[in-house]
Short mmCIF file of C-alpha atoms and ligand atoms in Angstrom, two decimals:
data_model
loop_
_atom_site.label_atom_id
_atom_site.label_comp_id
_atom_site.label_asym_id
_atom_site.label_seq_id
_atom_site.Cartn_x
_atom_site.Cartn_y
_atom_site.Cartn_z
CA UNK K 11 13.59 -76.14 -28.48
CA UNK K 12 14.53 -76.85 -25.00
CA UNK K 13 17.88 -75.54 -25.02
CA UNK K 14 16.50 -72.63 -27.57
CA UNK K 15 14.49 -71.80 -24.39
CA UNK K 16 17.65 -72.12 -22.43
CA UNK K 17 19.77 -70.03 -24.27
CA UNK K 18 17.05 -67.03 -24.44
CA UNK K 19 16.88 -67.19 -20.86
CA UNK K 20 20.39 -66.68 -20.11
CA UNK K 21 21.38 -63.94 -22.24
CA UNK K 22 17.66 -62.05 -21.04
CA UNK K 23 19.01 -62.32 -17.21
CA UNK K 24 22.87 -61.09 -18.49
CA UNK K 25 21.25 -58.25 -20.95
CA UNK K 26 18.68 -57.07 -17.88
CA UNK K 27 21.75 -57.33 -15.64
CA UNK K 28 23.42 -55.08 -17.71
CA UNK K 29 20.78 -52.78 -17.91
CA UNK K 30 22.38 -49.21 -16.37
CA UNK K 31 19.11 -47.53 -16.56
CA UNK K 32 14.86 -47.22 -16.96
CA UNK K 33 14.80 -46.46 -20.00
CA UNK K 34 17.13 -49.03 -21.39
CA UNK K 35 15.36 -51.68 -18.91
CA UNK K 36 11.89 -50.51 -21.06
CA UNK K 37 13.78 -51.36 -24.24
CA UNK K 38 14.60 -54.72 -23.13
CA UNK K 39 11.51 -55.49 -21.73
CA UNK K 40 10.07 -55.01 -25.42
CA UNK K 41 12.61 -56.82 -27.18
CA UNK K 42 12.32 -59.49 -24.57
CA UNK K 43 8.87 -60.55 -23.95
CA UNK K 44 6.95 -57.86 -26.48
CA UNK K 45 5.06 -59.54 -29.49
CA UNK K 46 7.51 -59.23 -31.92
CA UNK K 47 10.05 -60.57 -29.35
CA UNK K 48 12.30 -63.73 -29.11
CA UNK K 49 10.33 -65.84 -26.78
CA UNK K 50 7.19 -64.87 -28.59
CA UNK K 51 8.94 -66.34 -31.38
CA UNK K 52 9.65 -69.50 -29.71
CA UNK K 53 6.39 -70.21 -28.45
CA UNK K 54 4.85 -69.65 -32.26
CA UNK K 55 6.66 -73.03 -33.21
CA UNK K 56 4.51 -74.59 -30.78
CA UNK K 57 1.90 -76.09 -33.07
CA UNK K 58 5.05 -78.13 -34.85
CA UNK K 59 5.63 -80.29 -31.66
CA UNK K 60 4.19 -83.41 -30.75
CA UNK K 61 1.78 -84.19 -28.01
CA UNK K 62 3.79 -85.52 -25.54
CA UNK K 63 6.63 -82.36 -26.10
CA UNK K 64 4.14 -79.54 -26.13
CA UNK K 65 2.70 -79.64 -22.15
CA UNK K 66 6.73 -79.99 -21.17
CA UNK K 67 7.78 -77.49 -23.50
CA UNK K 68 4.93 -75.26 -22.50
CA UNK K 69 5.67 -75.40 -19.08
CA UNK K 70 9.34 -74.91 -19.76
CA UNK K 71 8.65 -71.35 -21.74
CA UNK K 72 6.30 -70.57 -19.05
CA UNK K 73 8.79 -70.48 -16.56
CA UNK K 74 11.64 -69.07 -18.81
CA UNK K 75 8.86 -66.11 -19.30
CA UNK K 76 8.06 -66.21 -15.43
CA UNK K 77 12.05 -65.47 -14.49
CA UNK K 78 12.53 -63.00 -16.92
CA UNK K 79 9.71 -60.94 -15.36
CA UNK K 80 10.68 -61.83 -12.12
CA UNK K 81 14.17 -60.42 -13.06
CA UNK K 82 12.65 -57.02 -14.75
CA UNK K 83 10.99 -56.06 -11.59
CA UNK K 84 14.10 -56.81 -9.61
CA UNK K 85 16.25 -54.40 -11.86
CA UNK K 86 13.33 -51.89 -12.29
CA UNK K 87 13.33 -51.36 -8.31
CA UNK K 88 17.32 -51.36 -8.03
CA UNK K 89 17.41 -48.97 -10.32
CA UNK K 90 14.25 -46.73 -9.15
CA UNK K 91 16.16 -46.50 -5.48
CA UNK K 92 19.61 -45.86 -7.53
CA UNK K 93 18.02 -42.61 -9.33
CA UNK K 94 16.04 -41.51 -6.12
CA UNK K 95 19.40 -41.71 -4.31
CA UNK K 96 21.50 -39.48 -6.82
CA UNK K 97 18.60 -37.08 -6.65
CA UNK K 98 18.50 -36.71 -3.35
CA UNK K 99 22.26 -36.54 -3.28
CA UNK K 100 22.14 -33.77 -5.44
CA UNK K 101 19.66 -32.04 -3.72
CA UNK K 102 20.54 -31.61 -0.39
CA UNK K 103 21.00 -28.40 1.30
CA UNK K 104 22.38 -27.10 4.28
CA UNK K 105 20.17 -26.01 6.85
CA UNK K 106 22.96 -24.66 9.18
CA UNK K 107 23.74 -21.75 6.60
CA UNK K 108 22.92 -18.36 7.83
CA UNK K 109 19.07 -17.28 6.30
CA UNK K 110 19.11 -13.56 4.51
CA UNK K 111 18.72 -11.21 6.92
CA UNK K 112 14.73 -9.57 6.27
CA UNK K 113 15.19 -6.24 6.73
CA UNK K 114 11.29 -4.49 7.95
CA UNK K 115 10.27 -1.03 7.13
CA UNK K 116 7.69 0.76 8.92
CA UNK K 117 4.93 3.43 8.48
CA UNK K 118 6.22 7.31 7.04
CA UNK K 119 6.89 9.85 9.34
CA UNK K 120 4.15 12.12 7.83
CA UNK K 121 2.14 9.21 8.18
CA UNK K 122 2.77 8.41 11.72
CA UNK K 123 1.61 12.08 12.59
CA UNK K 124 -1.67 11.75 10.17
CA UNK K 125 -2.24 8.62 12.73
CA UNK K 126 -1.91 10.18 15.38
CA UNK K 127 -3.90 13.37 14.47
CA UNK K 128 -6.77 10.44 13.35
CA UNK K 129 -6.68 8.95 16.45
CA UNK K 130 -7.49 12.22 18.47
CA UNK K 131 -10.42 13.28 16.10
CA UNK K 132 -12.00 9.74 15.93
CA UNK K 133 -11.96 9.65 20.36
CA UNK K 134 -13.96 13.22 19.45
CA UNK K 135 -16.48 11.86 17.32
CA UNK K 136 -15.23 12.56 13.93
CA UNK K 137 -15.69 10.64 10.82
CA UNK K 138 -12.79 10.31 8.30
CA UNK K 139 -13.37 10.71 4.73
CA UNK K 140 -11.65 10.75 1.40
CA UNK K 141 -12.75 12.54 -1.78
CA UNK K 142 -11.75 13.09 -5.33
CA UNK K 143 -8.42 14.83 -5.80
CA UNK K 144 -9.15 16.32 -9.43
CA UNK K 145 -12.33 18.68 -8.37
CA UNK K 146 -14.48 20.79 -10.05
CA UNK K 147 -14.07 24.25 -9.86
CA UNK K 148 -17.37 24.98 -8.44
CA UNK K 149 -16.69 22.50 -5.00
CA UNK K 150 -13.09 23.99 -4.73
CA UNK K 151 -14.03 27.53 -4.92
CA UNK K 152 -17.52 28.42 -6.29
CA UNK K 153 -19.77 27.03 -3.41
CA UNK K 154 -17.21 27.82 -0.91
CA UNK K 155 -17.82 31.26 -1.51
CA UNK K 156 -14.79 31.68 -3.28
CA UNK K 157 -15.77 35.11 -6.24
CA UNK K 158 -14.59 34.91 -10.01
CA UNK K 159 -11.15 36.52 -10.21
CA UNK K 160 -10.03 35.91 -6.73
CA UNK K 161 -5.92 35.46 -6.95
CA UNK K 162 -6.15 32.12 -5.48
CA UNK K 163 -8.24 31.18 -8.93
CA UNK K 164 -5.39 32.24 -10.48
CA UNK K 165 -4.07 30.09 -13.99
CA UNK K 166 -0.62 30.68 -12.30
CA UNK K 167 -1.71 28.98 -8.95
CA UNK K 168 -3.73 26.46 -9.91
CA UNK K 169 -3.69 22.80 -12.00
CA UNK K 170 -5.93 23.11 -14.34
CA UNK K 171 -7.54 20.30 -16.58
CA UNK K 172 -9.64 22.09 -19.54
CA UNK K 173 -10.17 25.79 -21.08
CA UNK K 174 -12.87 26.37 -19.23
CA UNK K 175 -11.07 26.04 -16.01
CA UNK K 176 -14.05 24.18 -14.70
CA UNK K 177 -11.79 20.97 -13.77
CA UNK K 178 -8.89 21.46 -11.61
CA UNK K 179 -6.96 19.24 -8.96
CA UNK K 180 -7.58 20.61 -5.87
CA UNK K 181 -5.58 23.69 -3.93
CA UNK K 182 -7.24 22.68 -0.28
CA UNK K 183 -9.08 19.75 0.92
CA UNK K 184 -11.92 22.24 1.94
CA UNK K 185 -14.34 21.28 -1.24
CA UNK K 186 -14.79 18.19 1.17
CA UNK K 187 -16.57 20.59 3.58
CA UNK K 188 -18.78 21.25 0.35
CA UNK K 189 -19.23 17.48 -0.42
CA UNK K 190 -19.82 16.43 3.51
CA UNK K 191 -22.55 18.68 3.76
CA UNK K 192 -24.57 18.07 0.19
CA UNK K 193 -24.66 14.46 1.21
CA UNK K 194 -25.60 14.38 4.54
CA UNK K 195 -27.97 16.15 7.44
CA UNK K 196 -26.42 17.82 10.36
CA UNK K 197 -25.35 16.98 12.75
CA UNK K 198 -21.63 16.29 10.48
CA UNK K 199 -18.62 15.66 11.95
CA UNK K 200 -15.67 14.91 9.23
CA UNK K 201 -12.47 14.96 8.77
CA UNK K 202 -10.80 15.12 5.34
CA UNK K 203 -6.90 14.63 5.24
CA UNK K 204 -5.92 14.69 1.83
CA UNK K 205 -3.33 15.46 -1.04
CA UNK K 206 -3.74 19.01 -2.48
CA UNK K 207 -1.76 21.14 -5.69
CA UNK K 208 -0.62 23.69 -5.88
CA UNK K 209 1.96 25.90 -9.03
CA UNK K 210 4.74 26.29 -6.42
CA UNK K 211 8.12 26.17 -6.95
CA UNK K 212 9.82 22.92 -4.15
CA UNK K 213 11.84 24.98 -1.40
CA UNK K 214 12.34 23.69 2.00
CA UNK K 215 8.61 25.00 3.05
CA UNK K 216 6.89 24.74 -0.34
CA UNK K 217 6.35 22.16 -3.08
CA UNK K 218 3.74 21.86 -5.36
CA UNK K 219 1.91 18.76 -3.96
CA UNK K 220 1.52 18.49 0.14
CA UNK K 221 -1.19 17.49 2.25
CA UNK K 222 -4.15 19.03 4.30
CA UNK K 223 -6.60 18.07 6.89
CA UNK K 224 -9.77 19.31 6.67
CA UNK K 225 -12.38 19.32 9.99
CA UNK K 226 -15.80 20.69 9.71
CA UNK K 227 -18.72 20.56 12.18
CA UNK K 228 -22.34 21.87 11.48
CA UNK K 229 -25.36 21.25 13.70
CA UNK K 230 -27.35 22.93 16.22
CA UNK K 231 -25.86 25.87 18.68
CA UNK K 232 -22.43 25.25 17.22
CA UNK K 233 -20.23 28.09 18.62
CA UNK K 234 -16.65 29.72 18.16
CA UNK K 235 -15.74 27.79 21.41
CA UNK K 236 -16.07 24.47 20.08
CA UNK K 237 -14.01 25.06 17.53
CA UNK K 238 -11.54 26.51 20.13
CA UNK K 239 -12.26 23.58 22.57
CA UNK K 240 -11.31 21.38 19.10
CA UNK K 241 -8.12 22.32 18.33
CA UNK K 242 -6.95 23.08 21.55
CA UNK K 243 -7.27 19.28 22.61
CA UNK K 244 -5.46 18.33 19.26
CA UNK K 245 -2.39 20.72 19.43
CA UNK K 246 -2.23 20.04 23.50
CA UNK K 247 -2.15 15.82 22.54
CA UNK K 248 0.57 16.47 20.03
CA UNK K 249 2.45 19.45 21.33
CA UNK K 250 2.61 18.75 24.92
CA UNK K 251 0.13 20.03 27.86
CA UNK K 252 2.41 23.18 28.23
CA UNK K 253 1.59 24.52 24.62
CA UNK K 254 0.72 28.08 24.50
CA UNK K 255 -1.25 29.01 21.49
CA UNK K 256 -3.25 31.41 20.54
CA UNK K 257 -6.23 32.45 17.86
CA UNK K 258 -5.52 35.77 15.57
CA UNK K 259 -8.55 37.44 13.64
CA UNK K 260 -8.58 36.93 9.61
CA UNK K 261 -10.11 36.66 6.72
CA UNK K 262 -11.36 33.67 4.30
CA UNK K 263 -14.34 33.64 2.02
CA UNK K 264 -15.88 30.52 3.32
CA UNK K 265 -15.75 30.83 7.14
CA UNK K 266 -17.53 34.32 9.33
CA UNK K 267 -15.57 35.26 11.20
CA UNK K 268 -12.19 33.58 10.52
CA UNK K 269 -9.02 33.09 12.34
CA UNK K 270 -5.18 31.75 12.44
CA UNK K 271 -4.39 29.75 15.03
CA UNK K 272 -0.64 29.69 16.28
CA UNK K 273 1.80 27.94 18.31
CA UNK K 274 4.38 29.53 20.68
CA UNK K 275 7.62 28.71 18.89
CA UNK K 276 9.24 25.85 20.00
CA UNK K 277 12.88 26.76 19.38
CA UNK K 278 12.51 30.37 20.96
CA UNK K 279 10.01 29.93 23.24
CA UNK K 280 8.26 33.22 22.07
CA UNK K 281 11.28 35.76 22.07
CA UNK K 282 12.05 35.35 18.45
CA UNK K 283 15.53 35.36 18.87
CA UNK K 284 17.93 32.30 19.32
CA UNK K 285 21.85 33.36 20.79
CA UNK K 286 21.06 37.35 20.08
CA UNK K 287 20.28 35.74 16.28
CA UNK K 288 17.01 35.74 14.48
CA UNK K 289 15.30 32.76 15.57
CA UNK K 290 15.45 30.99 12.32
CA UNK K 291 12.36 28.49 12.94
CA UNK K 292 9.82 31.55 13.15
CA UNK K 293 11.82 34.15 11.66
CA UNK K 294 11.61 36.17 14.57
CA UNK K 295 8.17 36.16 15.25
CA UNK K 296 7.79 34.06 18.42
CA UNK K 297 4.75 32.41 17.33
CA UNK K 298 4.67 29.70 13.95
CA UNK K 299 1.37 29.39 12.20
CA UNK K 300 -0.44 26.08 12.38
CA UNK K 301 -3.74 26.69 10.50
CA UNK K 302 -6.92 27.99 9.38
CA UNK K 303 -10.27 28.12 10.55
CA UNK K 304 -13.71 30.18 11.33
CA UNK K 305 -17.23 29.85 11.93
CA UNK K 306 -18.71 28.24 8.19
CA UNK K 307 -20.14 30.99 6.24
CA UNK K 308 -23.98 31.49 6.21
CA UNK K 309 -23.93 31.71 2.44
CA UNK K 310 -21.86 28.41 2.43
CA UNK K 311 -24.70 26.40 3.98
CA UNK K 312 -26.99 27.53 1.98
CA UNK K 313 -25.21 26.58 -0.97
CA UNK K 314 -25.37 23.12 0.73
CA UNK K 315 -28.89 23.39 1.55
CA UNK K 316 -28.61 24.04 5.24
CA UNK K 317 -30.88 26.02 6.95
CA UNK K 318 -27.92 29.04 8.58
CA UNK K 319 -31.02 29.94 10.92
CA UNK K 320 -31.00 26.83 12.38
CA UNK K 321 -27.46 25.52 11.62
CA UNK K 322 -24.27 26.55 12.70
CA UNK K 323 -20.76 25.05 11.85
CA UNK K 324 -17.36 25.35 12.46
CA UNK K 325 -14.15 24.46 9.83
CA UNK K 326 -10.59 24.47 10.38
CA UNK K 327 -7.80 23.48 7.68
CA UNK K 328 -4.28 22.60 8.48
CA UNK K 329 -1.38 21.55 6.43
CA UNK K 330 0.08 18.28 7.23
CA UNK K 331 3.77 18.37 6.56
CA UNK K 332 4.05 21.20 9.04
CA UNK K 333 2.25 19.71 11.69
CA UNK K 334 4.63 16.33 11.00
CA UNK K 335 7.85 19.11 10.86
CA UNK K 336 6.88 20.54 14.21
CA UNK K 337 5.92 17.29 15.67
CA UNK K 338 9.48 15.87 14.36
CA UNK K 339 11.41 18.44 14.45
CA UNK K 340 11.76 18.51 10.51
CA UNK K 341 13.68 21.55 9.82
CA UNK K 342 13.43 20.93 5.62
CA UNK K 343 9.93 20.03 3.40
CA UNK K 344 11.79 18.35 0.76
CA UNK K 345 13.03 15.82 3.50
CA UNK K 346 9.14 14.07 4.08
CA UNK K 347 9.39 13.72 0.04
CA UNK K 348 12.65 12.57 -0.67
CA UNK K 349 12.43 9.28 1.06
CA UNK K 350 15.87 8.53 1.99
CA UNK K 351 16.27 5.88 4.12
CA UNK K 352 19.17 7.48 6.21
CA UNK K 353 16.39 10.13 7.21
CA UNK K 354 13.17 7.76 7.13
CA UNK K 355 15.44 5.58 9.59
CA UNK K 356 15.75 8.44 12.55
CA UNK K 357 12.18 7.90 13.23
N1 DAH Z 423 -8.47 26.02 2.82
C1 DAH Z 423 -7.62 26.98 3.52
C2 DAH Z 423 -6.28 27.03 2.81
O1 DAH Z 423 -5.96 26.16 2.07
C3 DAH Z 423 -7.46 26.58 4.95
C4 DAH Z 423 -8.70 26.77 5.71
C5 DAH Z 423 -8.98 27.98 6.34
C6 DAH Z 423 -9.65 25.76 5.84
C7 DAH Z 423 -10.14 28.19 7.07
C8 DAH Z 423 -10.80 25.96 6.55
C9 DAH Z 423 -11.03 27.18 7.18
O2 DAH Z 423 -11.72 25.01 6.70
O3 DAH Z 423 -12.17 27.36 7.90
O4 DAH Z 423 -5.55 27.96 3.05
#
């Protein structure tokens, strides 16, 4: 038995020797020392020795069992620090190669000038608000004073949603003036940029989706000459102190009386003509149109349930791209839309 216990040793410490990797250690490790396994065998023949042999022989398979452990755990940890090492071999990288260069964009033109436009009505007090882009027919024209059958109702103007033409996406932000003023008690102070929709064909000053900003004051004493005093400081913060501008009578269903406001063209300086050419920018008229506005109609109010004895308001309505084309010198609509880099880039 003793050199049994011999020769099972030696070829366990060769075989684990040989061992190239875990898994095949694992194996062995069964085969070895396991219950079906040689020594286990060994040590079941026990009971057949005498009773001198069996403390001598017991010891003897003890320690045959003790050096073949001893043995496993030496391989298992060469062999651990022999995969770790491949794997880390294999997984290096170079930190001195270049990184991909992140390339940052940064805010839309249009946007930058809605900012900045922000900006100057917030230091005046305004609040900015959003509203619903599809609108119902009675907040885009109805309560805004706006009769059946007026052209700008029109099928061929406007988006609409159902038969009725009760549902529509919006031509003008100014149903917000409508919506500002049914939720809230003067005094109000809003402004209402926006998306609005239009049936027009895309040329370089149309396109059938653009954006507006919509202001509207109402509370006590409220006079034309606030709303001059308004839009004055605006177009002087984003046009330059030197602007000269000025405020034309017209006509629009929701304001009493109503006006255009203009700039002095900026390419022409007024004379309408560029070189003994038509000055292309203003098409000869000296002055470019910025927006609309007027004192809000009585009836308007009351359609809101304001008092017009005691209230008074003011409302203005401008269109954003051209504010943004003046602003940037933007000679072509389609260009704030298009979003070509080699033109978002320039500013
Ligand atoms: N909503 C008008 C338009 O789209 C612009 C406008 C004119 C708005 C006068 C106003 C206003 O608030 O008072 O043409």
């Amino acid at each position: 038995m003793k050199q049994q216990l011999e020769q099972i040793k030696a070829t366990a410490l060769a075989a684990l020797d040989a061992a190239a990797n875990p898994v095949a250690l694992e194996e062995l490790r069964v085969k070895l020392l396991g219950k079906k396994g040689e020594l286990t065998a060994v040590l079941k023949q026990m009971g057949k020795l005498s009773a001198e042999e069996r403390p001598v022989m017991g010891q003897l398979a003890n320690a045959v069992r003790a050096d073949i452990e001893k043995k496993l755990e030496e391989r298992k940890t060469a062999l651990d620090a022999a995969a770790l090492e491949a794997k880390l071999a294999s997984e290096s990288i170079d930190v001195t190669i270049p990184g991909e260069e992140i390339v940052m964009g940064h805010q839309h033109p249009m946007n930058m000038v809605l900012q900045e436009i922000k900006d100057i009505f917030v230091g005046m007090g305004y609040q900015v608000v959003d509203g619903p882009e599809v609108e119902l027919a009675s907040y885009n024209f109805t309560r805004l004073n706006i009769e059946e059958g007026h052209p700008s109702r029109d099928r061929s103007d406007t988006f609409y949603f159902n038969d009725e033409d009760s549902v529509l996406l919006r031509t003008q932000t100014s149903p917000m003036q409508i919506r500002a003023m049914e939720i809230s008690e003067p005094p109000i102070c809003i402004l209402a940029p926006g998306r609005v929709f239009r049936k027009d064909e895309a040329d370089a000053t149309h396109s059938p989706m653009f954006h507006q900003i919509e202001g509207l004051v109402v509370a006590e004493n409220i006079t034309m000459g606030d709303l001059k005093g308004a839009l004055i400081t605006l177009m002087k913060r984003i046009y330059g102190q030197d602007l000269q501008m000025r405020f034309r009578p017209h006509h629009f269903p929701f304001t009493e009386p109503s006006c255009e406001m203009d700039m002095q063209c900026h390419k022409c300086h007024g004379t309408g003509e560029v070189d003994g050419q038509v000055c292309s920018t203003c098409h000869g008229e000296g002055w470019i149109e910025l927006l609309g506005a007027g004192m809000v109609h009585p009836e308007v109010l009351s359609n809101c349930g304001i008092d017009p004895e005691k209230y008074s308001g003011f409302a203005f309505g401008m269109g954003l791209e051209r504010m943004a084309m003046g602003r940037l010198r933007i000679n072509d609509l389609r260009l704030i839309f298009d979003n070509d880099v080699r033109f978002l880039n320039q500013f």
